[in-house]
């Protein structure tokens, strides 16, 4: 998980159980993991440069996983809890607990079904604005500033079917909910659900197709000390894109999607425009991977209780170093701006420029370590006077992480990731 807006020291302890049922024998594999990260930032309180306070941070995490691999598929149960704090007390203590379940099965030889559910509880304290390297993670979403206790629920279902070697179809249903657990938190209770469909046809080195997505989100409005800051509101959103994917050579590939997006909040006019995604990638499995992408889309954000129109560009470089590729260098940077669909949302426009550099050593043994540097510069324009004035600030974060794993990954065979 990539944390932006609070870099942290992490201590992780995990225990896994694995049961492999082959019809002839059962095997159980146990494992444990412990990690520690130390770091510092020049702007722990996310303030203007003249008011910024430097601080070091520390956090701990415990977690566990049980994995069953059966002839019908795999099933995993996970649980974790972590706590983070600043050494000089610039900000308070922030926690998160999470439990989750994932199931992957193959109903037929040409189809797969994946189900997942996650329940989160914690205390937020930063605006986590810059996306993580894996932007699909929920933690890549912008989150509300201010230390509030919360609960969240994440559900997802994915189905893929290839009726013939050349035809492929996909479907994904997602749902999420967020609720503040404090009175006068100044944040809405919110939930969102969307469904996406895709159909593709392979022509040699090319793949053509289309996908469409539709969703609905709703928030309870914000009330503070008896004053209604924003009304209860529903939002409808969706997009449709034509898609072209091509493998130009063994190293070069591209992914282009173009279409339209639409969004409407209750009591407002429909907004929309061109949307889509463009990505190019150069990949040499033994040395380097370079990925450049640009995207414009609309998506719900349950942490903010709104839908956001998001535009961004990203560039990522990953380089493997060493005889056995045990060293890896990652450079990641980009620019993203978002605006709320609701005209009277507490959040208006968000812009963030970010860069990350990381060096890691992992020989698939018991130990893994990494050093990371993160720079983010972001600005927020509020829609309503009650939501505070516009905020702009920058932050530098430097951290180092050491991980111990038992058993070592290279000693485990036949265990799905």
mmCIF file of C-alpha atoms in Angstrom:
data_model
loop_
_atom_site.group_PDB
_atom_site.id
_atom_site.type_symbol
_atom_site.label_atom_id
_atom_site.label_comp_id
_atom_site.label_asym_id
_atom_site.label_seq_id
_atom_site.Cartn_x
_atom_site.Cartn_y
_atom_site.Cartn_z
ATOM 1 C CA UNK A 1 0.000 0.000 0.000
ATOM 2 C CA UNK A 2 1.401 3.359 -0.988
ATOM 3 C CA UNK A 3 0.731 6.100 1.516
ATOM 4 C CA UNK A 4 0.843 9.658 0.168
ATOM 5 C CA UNK A 5 0.231 12.570 2.488
ATOM 6 C CA UNK A 6 1.577 10.624 5.468
ATOM 7 C CA UNK A 7 4.727 8.625 5.029
ATOM 8 C CA UNK A 8 5.141 6.165 7.800
ATOM 9 C CA UNK A 9 7.281 3.706 9.645
ATOM 10 C CA UNK A 10 5.669 0.325 9.276
ATOM 11 C CA UNK A 11 6.081 -2.790 11.354
ATOM 12 C CA UNK A 12 4.253 -5.698 9.828
ATOM 13 C CA UNK A 13 3.690 -9.135 11.207
ATOM 14 C CA UNK A 14 1.709 -11.631 9.147
ATOM 15 C CA UNK A 15 0.862 -15.285 9.552
ATOM 16 C CA UNK A 16 -0.454 -17.382 6.726
ATOM 17 C CA UNK A 17 -2.124 -20.751 6.607
ATOM 18 C CA UNK A 18 -2.194 -22.700 3.349
ATOM 19 C CA UNK A 19 -4.213 -25.812 2.716
ATOM 20 C CA UNK A 20 -3.673 -27.500 -0.655
ATOM 21 C CA UNK A 21 -6.230 -30.189 -1.468
ATOM 22 C CA UNK A 22 -5.125 -32.408 -4.326
ATOM 23 C CA UNK A 23 -7.356 -35.365 -3.640
ATOM 24 C CA UNK A 24 -4.301 -37.320 -2.521
ATOM 25 C CA UNK A 25 -2.697 -35.244 0.229
ATOM 26 C CA UNK A 26 -3.162 -32.075 2.265
ATOM 27 C CA UNK A 27 -0.296 -29.665 3.023
ATOM 28 C CA UNK A 28 -0.170 -26.699 5.367
ATOM 29 C CA UNK A 29 2.353 -23.878 4.983
ATOM 30 C CA UNK A 30 2.728 -21.202 7.647
ATOM 31 C CA UNK A 31 4.538 -17.919 7.251
ATOM 32 C CA UNK A 32 5.274 -14.685 9.063
ATOM 33 C CA UNK A 33 6.408 -11.236 7.992
ATOM 34 C CA UNK A 34 7.788 -8.296 9.953
ATOM 35 C CA UNK A 35 8.708 -4.904 8.494
ATOM 36 C CA UNK A 36 9.938 -1.609 9.892
ATOM 37 C CA UNK A 37 10.067 1.791 8.160
ATOM 38 C CA UNK A 38 11.530 5.030 9.499
ATOM 39 C CA UNK A 39 11.056 8.367 7.818
ATOM 40 C CA UNK A 40 10.713 12.123 8.040
ATOM 41 C CA UNK A 41 8.843 14.916 6.279
ATOM 42 C CA UNK A 42 9.307 18.675 6.079
ATOM 43 C CA UNK A 43 5.543 19.336 6.219
ATOM 44 C CA UNK A 44 3.802 17.012 8.647
ATOM 45 C CA UNK A 45 0.866 19.371 9.202
ATOM 46 C CA UNK A 46 0.127 19.903 5.476
ATOM 47 C CA UNK A 47 0.410 23.692 5.746
ATOM 48 C CA UNK A 48 1.755 26.575 3.700
ATOM 49 C CA UNK A 49 5.536 26.686 3.496
ATOM 50 C CA UNK A 50 5.818 29.389 6.154
ATOM 51 C CA UNK A 51 3.736 27.348 8.606
ATOM 52 C CA UNK A 52 5.050 23.864 7.787
ATOM 53 C CA UNK A 53 6.435 21.740 10.615
ATOM 54 C CA UNK A 54 9.040 19.028 10.081
ATOM 55 C CA UNK A 55 8.671 15.747 11.933
ATOM 56 C CA UNK A 56 9.662 12.086 11.909
ATOM 57 C CA UNK A 57 7.064 9.337 11.920
ATOM 58 C CA UNK A 58 6.622 5.767 13.080
ATOM 59 C CA UNK A 59 3.849 3.212 12.721
ATOM 60 C CA UNK A 60 3.210 -0.462 13.305
ATOM 61 C CA UNK A 61 1.127 -3.072 11.577
ATOM 62 C CA UNK A 62 0.071 -6.629 12.330
ATOM 63 C CA UNK A 63 -1.701 -8.843 9.854
ATOM 64 C CA UNK A 64 -2.568 -12.383 8.959
ATOM 65 C CA UNK A 65 -3.698 -14.429 5.994
ATOM 66 C CA UNK A 66 -5.232 -17.854 5.527
ATOM 67 C CA UNK A 67 -5.237 -19.284 1.990
ATOM 68 C CA UNK A 68 -7.051 -22.394 0.819
ATOM 69 C CA UNK A 69 -6.255 -23.734 -2.664
ATOM 70 C CA UNK A 70 -8.864 -26.297 -3.718
ATOM 71 C CA UNK A 71 -9.650 -27.992 -7.030
ATOM 72 C CA UNK A 72 -12.537 -25.543 -7.451
ATOM 73 C CA UNK A 73 -10.421 -22.436 -6.848
ATOM 74 C CA UNK A 74 -8.669 -20.434 -4.140
ATOM 75 C CA UNK A 75 -10.034 -18.679 -1.065
ATOM 76 C CA UNK A 76 -8.174 -16.196 1.138
ATOM 77 C CA UNK A 77 -9.021 -14.569 4.459
ATOM 78 C CA UNK A 78 -6.939 -11.567 5.520
ATOM 79 C CA UNK A 79 -6.846 -9.321 8.571
ATOM 80 C CA UNK A 80 -4.590 -6.438 9.552
ATOM 81 C CA UNK A 81 -4.291 -3.557 11.993
ATOM 82 C CA UNK A 82 -1.847 -0.669 11.907
ATOM 83 C CA UNK A 83 -1.122 2.490 13.874
ATOM 84 C CA UNK A 84 0.913 5.555 12.858
ATOM 85 C CA UNK A 85 2.144 8.551 14.820
ATOM 86 C CA UNK A 86 4.597 11.437 14.586
ATOM 87 C CA UNK A 87 7.493 11.512 17.029
ATOM 88 C CA UNK A 88 7.190 15.232 17.820
ATOM 89 C CA UNK A 89 3.418 15.128 18.064
ATOM 90 C CA UNK A 90 2.808 17.412 15.080
ATOM 91 C CA UNK A 91 -0.317 15.410 14.289
ATOM 92 C CA UNK A 92 -2.233 12.828 16.263
ATOM 93 C CA UNK A 93 -2.248 9.050 16.066
ATOM 94 C CA UNK A 94 -3.914 7.388 13.087
ATOM 95 C CA UNK A 95 -5.086 3.805 12.926
ATOM 96 C CA UNK A 96 -6.654 1.390 10.488
ATOM 97 C CA UNK A 97 -8.027 -2.116 10.912
ATOM 98 C CA UNK A 98 -9.125 -4.233 7.977
ATOM 99 C CA UNK A 99 -10.549 -7.686 7.324
ATOM 100 C CA UNK A 100 -11.102 -9.111 3.863
ATOM 101 C CA UNK A 101 -12.122 -12.177 1.910
ATOM 102 C CA UNK A 102 -11.214 -13.114 -1.670
ATOM 103 C CA UNK A 103 -12.464 -16.040 -3.749
ATOM 104 C CA UNK A 104 -11.275 -16.990 -7.250
ATOM 105 C CA UNK A 105 -12.916 -19.839 -9.153
ATOM 106 C CA UNK A 106 -13.238 -21.108 -12.733
ATOM 107 C CA UNK A 107 -16.908 -21.961 -13.401
ATOM 108 C CA UNK A 108 -15.865 -23.318 -16.814
ATOM 109 C CA UNK A 109 -12.579 -23.820 -18.598
ATOM 110 C CA UNK A 110 -13.067 -20.491 -20.379
ATOM 111 C CA UNK A 111 -14.339 -18.310 -17.551
ATOM 112 C CA UNK A 112 -13.139 -16.983 -14.197
ATOM 113 C CA UNK A 113 -15.017 -15.413 -11.304
ATOM 114 C CA UNK A 114 -13.426 -13.348 -8.524
ATOM 115 C CA UNK A 115 -15.258 -12.082 -5.431
ATOM 116 C CA UNK A 116 -13.803 -9.853 -2.729
ATOM 117 C CA UNK A 117 -15.052 -8.007 0.338
ATOM 118 C CA UNK A 118 -13.272 -5.721 2.759
ATOM 119 C CA UNK A 119 -14.298 -3.990 5.977
ATOM 120 C CA UNK A 120 -12.196 -1.090 7.247
ATOM 121 C CA UNK A 121 -12.169 0.979 10.414
ATOM 122 C CA UNK A 122 -9.716 3.675 11.314
ATOM 123 C CA UNK A 123 -8.840 7.282 11.894
ATOM 124 C CA UNK A 124 -7.823 9.486 8.982
ATOM 125 C CA UNK A 125 -5.693 12.549 9.270
ATOM 126 C CA UNK A 126 -4.413 13.661 5.865
ATOM 127 C CA UNK A 127 -5.541 14.479 2.379
ATOM 128 C CA UNK A 128 -4.088 11.514 0.482
ATOM 129 C CA UNK A 129 -4.178 13.144 -2.927
ATOM 130 C CA UNK A 130 -1.438 11.704 -5.119
ATOM 131 C CA UNK A 131 -2.227 8.335 -6.666
ATOM 132 C CA UNK A 132 -0.162 5.312 -5.780
ATOM 133 C CA UNK A 133 1.888 3.412 -8.337
ATOM 134 C CA UNK A 134 -1.005 0.975 -8.489
ATOM 135 C CA UNK A 135 -3.824 3.444 -9.026
ATOM 136 C CA UNK A 136 -6.410 0.713 -8.702
ATOM 137 C CA UNK A 137 -5.875 0.599 -4.960
ATOM 138 C CA UNK A 138 -8.592 2.302 -2.892
ATOM 139 C CA UNK A 139 -5.837 4.178 -1.039
ATOM 140 C CA UNK A 140 -5.025 6.068 -4.222
ATOM 141 C CA UNK A 141 -8.222 8.096 -3.809
ATOM 142 C CA UNK A 142 -8.229 11.573 -2.321
ATOM 143 C CA UNK A 143 -9.335 11.437 1.314
ATOM 144 C CA UNK A 144 -10.679 14.117 3.642
ATOM 145 C CA UNK A 145 -8.291 16.142 5.767
ATOM 146 C CA UNK A 146 -8.857 16.234 9.510
ATOM 147 C CA UNK A 147 -8.496 13.431 12.024
ATOM 148 C CA UNK A 148 -11.836 11.619 11.963
ATOM 149 C CA UNK A 149 -12.759 8.065 12.869
ATOM 150 C CA UNK A 150 -14.479 6.191 10.065
ATOM 151 C CA UNK A 151 -15.811 2.885 8.842
ATOM 152 C CA UNK A 152 -15.740 1.704 5.227
ATOM 153 C CA UNK A 153 -16.957 -1.285 3.224
ATOM 154 C CA UNK A 154 -15.518 -2.396 -0.140
ATOM 155 C CA UNK A 155 -17.131 -5.069 -2.350
ATOM 156 C CA UNK A 156 -16.135 -6.236 -5.834
ATOM 157 C CA UNK A 157 -17.132 -8.957 -8.297
ATOM 158 C CA UNK A 158 -15.300 -9.667 -11.566
ATOM 159 C CA UNK A 159 -16.268 -12.125 -14.285
ATOM 160 C CA UNK A 160 -14.290 -12.881 -17.452
ATOM 161 C CA UNK A 161 -15.398 -15.192 -20.263
ATOM 162 C CA UNK A 162 -13.645 -16.137 -23.509
ATOM 163 C CA UNK A 163 -16.219 -18.086 -25.569
ATOM 164 C CA UNK A 164 -13.629 -18.558 -28.333
ATOM 165 C CA UNK A 165 -9.861 -17.916 -28.505
ATOM 166 C CA UNK A 166 -10.536 -14.634 -30.332
ATOM 167 C CA UNK A 167 -13.531 -13.265 -28.390
ATOM 168 C CA UNK A 168 -13.245 -12.011 -24.803
ATOM 169 C CA UNK A 169 -15.793 -10.419 -22.497
ATOM 170 C CA UNK A 170 -15.599 -8.943 -19.012
ATOM 171 C CA UNK A 171 -17.907 -7.641 -16.314
ATOM 172 C CA UNK A 172 -17.079 -5.949 -12.997
ATOM 173 C CA UNK A 173 -19.440 -4.798 -10.245
ATOM 174 C CA UNK A 174 -18.066 -2.605 -7.435
ATOM 175 C CA UNK A 175 -19.653 -1.135 -4.322
ATOM 176 C CA UNK A 176 -18.220 0.986 -1.528
ATOM 177 C CA UNK A 177 -19.512 2.796 1.530
ATOM 178 C CA UNK A 178 -18.004 5.287 3.972
ATOM 179 C CA UNK A 179 -19.332 6.588 7.285
ATOM 180 C CA UNK A 180 -17.757 8.957 9.835
ATOM 181 C CA UNK A 181 -18.048 7.655 13.392
ATOM 182 C CA UNK A 182 -17.896 11.017 15.160
ATOM 183 C CA UNK A 183 -20.544 13.679 15.713
ATOM 184 C CA UNK A 184 -20.022 16.960 13.854
ATOM 185 C CA UNK A 185 -17.301 15.325 11.773
ATOM 186 C CA UNK A 186 -18.102 17.621 8.856
ATOM 187 C CA UNK A 187 -18.138 14.651 6.470
ATOM 188 C CA UNK A 188 -21.111 12.927 4.803
ATOM 189 C CA UNK A 189 -22.151 9.304 5.031
ATOM 190 C CA UNK A 190 -21.853 8.046 1.455
ATOM 191 C CA UNK A 191 -22.019 4.987 -0.764
ATOM 192 C CA UNK A 192 -21.507 4.207 -4.448
ATOM 193 C CA UNK A 193 -22.040 1.301 -6.818
ATOM 194 C CA UNK A 194 -21.066 0.883 -10.474
ATOM 195 C CA UNK A 195 -21.009 -1.844 -13.108
ATOM 196 C CA UNK A 196 -18.697 -2.132 -16.112
ATOM 197 C CA UNK A 197 -19.063 -4.298 -19.221
ATOM 198 C CA UNK A 198 -16.489 -4.990 -21.929
ATOM 199 C CA UNK A 199 -16.334 -6.966 -25.180
ATOM 200 C CA UNK A 200 -13.164 -7.484 -27.246
ATOM 201 C CA UNK A 201 -12.077 -9.257 -30.443
ATOM 202 C CA UNK A 202 -8.494 -10.312 -31.212
ATOM 203 C CA UNK A 203 -7.114 -9.762 -34.733
ATOM 204 C CA UNK A 204 -3.512 -10.961 -34.808
ATOM 205 C CA UNK A 205 -1.459 -8.425 -32.861
ATOM 206 C CA UNK A 206 -4.479 -6.144 -32.414
ATOM 207 C CA UNK A 207 -7.388 -6.220 -30.014
ATOM 208 C CA UNK A 208 -10.498 -4.109 -30.684
ATOM 209 C CA UNK A 209 -13.479 -3.668 -28.443
ATOM 210 C CA UNK A 210 -15.600 -1.409 -26.291
ATOM 211 C CA UNK A 211 -16.471 -0.962 -22.656
ATOM 212 C CA UNK A 212 -19.231 0.896 -20.852
ATOM 213 C CA UNK A 213 -19.683 1.790 -17.194
ATOM 214 C CA UNK A 214 -22.610 3.199 -15.231
ATOM 215 C CA UNK A 215 -22.804 4.089 -11.552
ATOM 216 C CA UNK A 216 -24.782 5.807 -8.835
ATOM 217 C CA UNK A 217 -23.519 7.480 -5.665
ATOM 218 C CA UNK A 218 -25.330 9.089 -2.759
ATOM 219 C CA UNK A 219 -24.298 11.097 0.289
ATOM 220 C CA UNK A 220 -26.186 12.214 3.385
ATOM 221 C CA UNK A 221 -25.132 15.838 3.203
ATOM 222 C CA UNK A 222 -23.022 17.581 5.823
ATOM 223 C CA UNK A 223 -24.375 19.076 9.030
ATOM 224 C CA UNK A 224 -22.198 20.703 11.663
ATOM 225 C CA UNK A 225 -23.496 22.116 14.955
ATOM 226 C CA UNK A 226 -27.027 22.103 13.597
ATOM 227 C CA UNK A 227 -26.091 23.964 10.405
ATOM 228 C CA UNK A 228 -26.651 22.199 7.060
ATOM 229 C CA UNK A 229 -23.488 22.860 5.033
ATOM 230 C CA UNK A 230 -24.415 20.707 2.018
ATOM 231 C CA UNK A 231 -27.699 18.945 1.157
ATOM 232 C CA UNK A 232 -28.333 15.236 0.781
ATOM 233 C CA UNK A 233 -27.681 14.373 -2.853
ATOM 234 C CA UNK A 234 -27.495 11.584 -5.382
ATOM 235 C CA UNK A 235 -25.187 11.464 -8.392
ATOM 236 C CA UNK A 236 -25.398 9.432 -11.589
ATOM 237 C CA UNK A 237 -22.308 8.932 -13.732
ATOM 238 C CA UNK A 238 -20.962 6.753 -16.519
ATOM 239 C CA UNK A 239 -18.778 6.499 -19.590
ATOM 240 C CA UNK A 240 -18.364 4.525 -22.808
ATOM 241 C CA UNK A 241 -15.174 3.992 -24.799
ATOM 242 C CA UNK A 242 -13.940 2.278 -27.900
ATOM 243 C CA UNK A 243 -10.689 0.417 -27.226
ATOM 244 C CA UNK A 244 -7.707 -0.551 -29.394
ATOM 245 C CA UNK A 245 -4.792 -2.539 -27.973
ATOM 246 C CA UNK A 246 -1.755 -3.541 -30.011
ATOM 247 C CA UNK A 247 1.527 -5.352 -29.428
ATOM 248 C CA UNK A 248 3.891 -3.694 -31.894
ATOM 249 C CA UNK A 249 6.902 -5.830 -30.993
ATOM 250 C CA UNK A 250 7.865 -8.103 -28.132
ATOM 251 C CA UNK A 251 8.858 -4.980 -26.190
ATOM 252 C CA UNK A 252 6.460 -2.245 -27.382
ATOM 253 C CA UNK A 253 2.697 -2.147 -26.779
ATOM 254 C CA UNK A 254 -0.073 0.447 -26.710
ATOM 255 C CA UNK A 255 -3.565 0.742 -25.241
ATOM 256 C CA UNK A 256 -5.919 3.450 -26.541
ATOM 257 C CA UNK A 257 -9.478 4.085 -25.395
ATOM 258 C CA UNK A 258 -11.609 7.050 -26.467
ATOM 259 C CA UNK A 259 -15.217 7.978 -25.834
ATOM 260 C CA UNK A 260 -17.494 10.133 -23.679
ATOM 261 C CA UNK A 261 -18.370 10.517 -20.010
ATOM 262 C CA UNK A 262 -21.514 11.936 -18.400
ATOM 263 C CA UNK A 263 -22.373 12.900 -14.825
ATOM 264 C CA UNK A 264 -25.371 14.497 -13.126
ATOM 265 C CA UNK A 265 -25.987 15.558 -9.547
ATOM 266 C CA UNK A 266 -29.548 15.976 -8.272
ATOM 267 C CA UNK A 267 -30.834 19.447 -9.074
ATOM 268 C CA UNK A 268 -28.030 20.219 -11.528
ATOM 269 C CA UNK A 269 -27.552 20.018 -15.274
ATOM 270 C CA UNK A 270 -25.769 17.121 -16.942
ATOM 271 C CA UNK A 271 -22.050 17.617 -17.446
ATOM 272 C CA UNK A 272 -19.939 15.601 -19.842
ATOM 273 C CA UNK A 273 -17.209 15.586 -22.394
ATOM 274 C CA UNK A 274 -14.572 13.489 -24.112
ATOM 275 C CA UNK A 275 -12.875 10.856 -21.994
ATOM 276 C CA UNK A 276 -10.653 7.845 -22.292
ATOM 277 C CA UNK A 277 -7.146 6.587 -21.749
ATOM 278 C CA UNK A 278 -3.907 6.393 -23.735
ATOM 279 C CA UNK A 279 -0.991 4.222 -22.610
ATOM 280 C CA UNK A 280 2.289 3.218 -24.194
ATOM 281 C CA UNK A 281 4.741 0.724 -22.730
ATOM 282 C CA UNK A 282 8.244 -0.529 -23.429
ATOM 283 C CA UNK A 283 9.047 -3.734 -21.565
ATOM 284 C CA UNK A 284 12.245 -5.733 -21.448
ATOM 285 C CA UNK A 285 11.556 -8.417 -18.810
ATOM 286 C CA UNK A 286 15.257 -8.696 -17.968
ATOM 287 C CA UNK A 287 16.068 -4.998 -17.639
ATOM 288 C CA UNK A 288 13.563 -2.162 -17.778
ATOM 289 C CA UNK A 289 9.882 -1.229 -18.080
ATOM 290 C CA UNK A 290 8.752 2.276 -19.094
ATOM 291 C CA UNK A 291 5.060 3.201 -19.028
ATOM 292 C CA UNK A 292 3.494 6.525 -20.045
ATOM 293 C CA UNK A 293 -0.239 7.181 -19.741
ATOM 294 C CA UNK A 294 -2.890 9.896 -19.842
ATOM 295 C CA UNK A 295 -6.484 9.556 -18.671
ATOM 296 C CA UNK A 296 -9.722 11.512 -18.301
ATOM 297 C CA UNK A 297 -12.715 9.964 -16.557
ATOM 298 C CA UNK A 298 -15.428 10.406 -13.940
ATOM 299 C CA UNK A 299 -15.538 8.234 -10.824
ATOM 300 C CA UNK A 300 -17.180 8.194 -7.407
ATOM 301 C CA UNK A 301 -15.152 8.920 -4.283
ATOM 302 C CA UNK A 302 -16.923 7.727 -1.141
ATOM 303 C CA UNK A 303 -14.314 9.305 1.139
ATOM 304 C CA UNK A 304 -15.283 12.755 -0.133
ATOM 305 C CA UNK A 305 -18.951 11.886 -0.733
ATOM 306 C CA UNK A 306 -18.931 13.042 -4.347
ATOM 307 C CA UNK A 307 -18.059 12.087 -7.902
ATOM 308 C CA UNK A 308 -14.913 13.580 -9.417
ATOM 309 C CA UNK A 309 -13.966 14.375 -13.001
ATOM 310 C CA UNK A 310 -10.280 13.434 -13.047
ATOM 311 C CA UNK A 311 -7.578 14.213 -15.609
ATOM 312 C CA UNK A 312 -3.993 13.110 -15.290
ATOM 313 C CA UNK A 313 -0.716 12.114 -16.917
ATOM 314 C CA UNK A 314 1.808 9.641 -15.488
ATOM 315 C CA UNK A 315 5.276 8.365 -16.330
ATOM 316 C CA UNK A 316 6.791 5.320 -14.624
ATOM 317 C CA UNK A 317 10.178 3.633 -15.010
ATOM 318 C CA UNK A 318 11.175 0.348 -13.375
ATOM 319 C CA UNK A 319 14.700 -1.008 -13.776
ATOM 320 C CA UNK A 320 16.036 -4.364 -12.582
ATOM 321 C CA UNK A 321 19.705 -4.411 -11.568
ATOM 322 C CA UNK A 322 22.087 -7.212 -10.643
ATOM 323 C CA UNK A 323 22.957 -10.676 -11.878
ATOM 324 C CA UNK A 324 19.771 -12.115 -10.419
ATOM 325 C CA UNK A 325 17.715 -8.892 -10.696
ATOM 326 C CA UNK A 326 17.696 -8.575 -6.924
ATOM 327 C CA UNK A 327 17.919 -4.768 -7.118
ATOM 328 C CA UNK A 328 15.096 -2.648 -8.508
ATOM 329 C CA UNK A 329 14.840 1.079 -9.185
ATOM 330 C CA UNK A 330 11.445 2.789 -9.546
ATOM 331 C CA UNK A 331 10.825 6.346 -10.775
ATOM 332 C CA UNK A 332 7.237 7.573 -10.895
ATOM 333 C CA UNK A 333 5.807 11.016 -11.537
ATOM 334 C CA UNK A 334 2.822 12.825 -12.886
ATOM 335 C CA UNK A 335 0.186 15.498 -12.629
ATOM 336 C CA UNK A 336 -3.471 15.080 -11.739
ATOM 337 C CA UNK A 337 -6.374 17.457 -11.324
ATOM 338 C CA UNK A 338 -9.912 16.710 -10.206
ATOM 339 C CA UNK A 339 -13.104 18.689 -9.792
ATOM 340 C CA UNK A 340 -16.233 17.755 -7.889
ATOM 341 C CA UNK A 341 -19.425 17.130 -9.858
ATOM 342 C CA UNK A 342 -21.625 18.700 -7.143
ATOM 343 C CA UNK A 343 -21.545 22.490 -7.320
ATOM 344 C CA UNK A 344 -22.023 22.861 -3.554
ATOM 345 C CA UNK A 345 -19.621 20.096 -2.527
ATOM 346 C CA UNK A 346 -17.200 20.927 0.277
ATOM 347 C CA UNK A 347 -14.453 20.084 -2.209
ATOM 348 C CA UNK A 348 -14.051 22.017 -5.431
ATOM 349 C CA UNK A 349 -10.895 21.612 -7.492
ATOM 350 C CA UNK A 350 -7.845 19.562 -6.553
ATOM 351 C CA UNK A 351 -4.516 19.662 -8.411
ATOM 352 C CA UNK A 352 -1.414 17.705 -7.463
ATOM 353 C CA UNK A 353 2.059 17.334 -8.945
ATOM 354 C CA UNK A 354 3.958 14.348 -7.578
ATOM 355 C CA UNK A 355 7.205 12.430 -8.012
ATOM 356 C CA UNK A 356 8.546 9.301 -6.359
ATOM 357 C CA UNK A 357 11.898 7.510 -6.447
ATOM 358 C CA UNK A 358 12.562 4.159 -4.817
ATOM 359 C CA UNK A 359 15.425 1.675 -4.583
ATOM 360 C CA UNK A 360 14.757 -1.862 -3.302
ATOM 361 C CA UNK A 361 16.754 -5.037 -2.705
ATOM 362 C CA UNK A 362 14.953 -8.397 -2.778
ATOM 363 C CA UNK A 363 16.708 -11.701 -3.523
ATOM 364 C CA UNK A 364 13.561 -13.664 -2.611
ATOM 365 C CA UNK A 365 15.188 -14.547 0.700
ATOM 366 C CA UNK A 366 14.142 -13.683 4.222
ATOM 367 C CA UNK A 367 15.005 -9.990 4.018
ATOM 368 C CA UNK A 368 13.896 -7.176 1.743
ATOM 369 C CA UNK A 369 14.709 -3.496 2.127
ATOM 370 C CA UNK A 370 13.885 -0.293 0.287
ATOM 371 C CA UNK A 371 14.459 3.467 0.366
ATOM 372 C CA UNK A 372 11.784 5.855 -0.959
ATOM 373 C CA UNK A 373 11.571 9.579 -1.638
ATOM 374 C CA UNK A 374 8.282 11.346 -2.369
ATOM 375 C CA UNK A 375 7.567 14.913 -3.438
ATOM 376 C CA UNK A 376 4.029 16.263 -3.745
ATOM 377 C CA UNK A 377 2.777 19.760 -4.459
ATOM 378 C CA UNK A 378 -0.978 20.195 -4.281
ATOM 379 C CA UNK A 379 -3.655 22.871 -4.229
ATOM 380 C CA UNK A 380 -7.310 22.676 -3.239
ATOM 381 C CA UNK A 381 -10.015 25.240 -4.080
ATOM 382 C CA UNK A 382 -13.054 24.985 -1.835
ATOM 383 C CA UNK A 383 -16.572 25.373 -3.223
ATOM 384 C CA UNK A 384 -18.173 26.845 -0.092
ATOM 385 C CA UNK A 385 -16.951 29.443 2.437
ATOM 386 C CA UNK A 386 -17.870 27.102 5.290
ATOM 387 C CA UNK A 387 -15.345 24.566 4.004
ATOM 388 C CA UNK A 388 -12.350 26.853 4.661
ATOM 389 C CA UNK A 389 -10.288 28.791 2.170
ATOM 390 C CA UNK A 390 -8.182 27.445 -0.661
ATOM 391 C CA UNK A 391 -5.165 25.432 0.460
ATOM 392 C CA UNK A 392 -1.836 24.975 -1.333
ATOM 393 C CA UNK A 393 1.207 23.209 0.068
ATOM 394 C CA UNK A 394 4.163 21.013 -0.841
ATOM 395 C CA UNK A 395 5.746 18.126 1.029
ATOM 396 C CA UNK A 396 8.964 16.077 0.853
ATOM 397 C CA UNK A 397 9.083 12.639 2.456
ATOM 398 C CA UNK A 398 12.058 10.285 2.871
ATOM 399 C CA UNK A 399 11.666 6.785 4.309
ATOM 400 C CA UNK A 400 13.496 3.464 4.643
ATOM 401 C CA UNK A 401 11.898 0.041 5.083
ATOM 402 C CA UNK A 402 13.261 -3.328 6.195
ATOM 403 C CA UNK A 403 11.155 -6.482 5.828
ATOM 404 C CA UNK A 404 11.744 -9.938 7.288
ATOM 405 C CA UNK A 405 9.753 -12.880 5.881
ATOM 406 C CA UNK A 406 9.453 -16.439 7.074
ATOM 407 C CA UNK A 407 9.567 -18.687 5.217
ATOM 408 C CA UNK A 408 11.562 -16.974 2.510
ATOM 409 C CA UNK A 409 9.565 -16.572 -0.735
ATOM 410 C CA UNK A 410 12.059 -18.684 -2.707
ATOM 411 C CA UNK A 411 11.456 -21.609 -0.313
ATOM 412 C CA UNK A 412 7.707 -21.683 -1.056
ATOM 413 C CA UNK A 413 6.608 -23.473 -4.211
ATOM 414 C CA UNK A 414 3.139 -23.710 -5.681
ATOM 415 C CA UNK A 415 1.688 -20.962 -3.474
ATOM 416 C CA UNK A 416 -0.425 -18.401 -5.356
ATOM 417 C CA UNK A 417 0.516 -14.754 -4.641
#
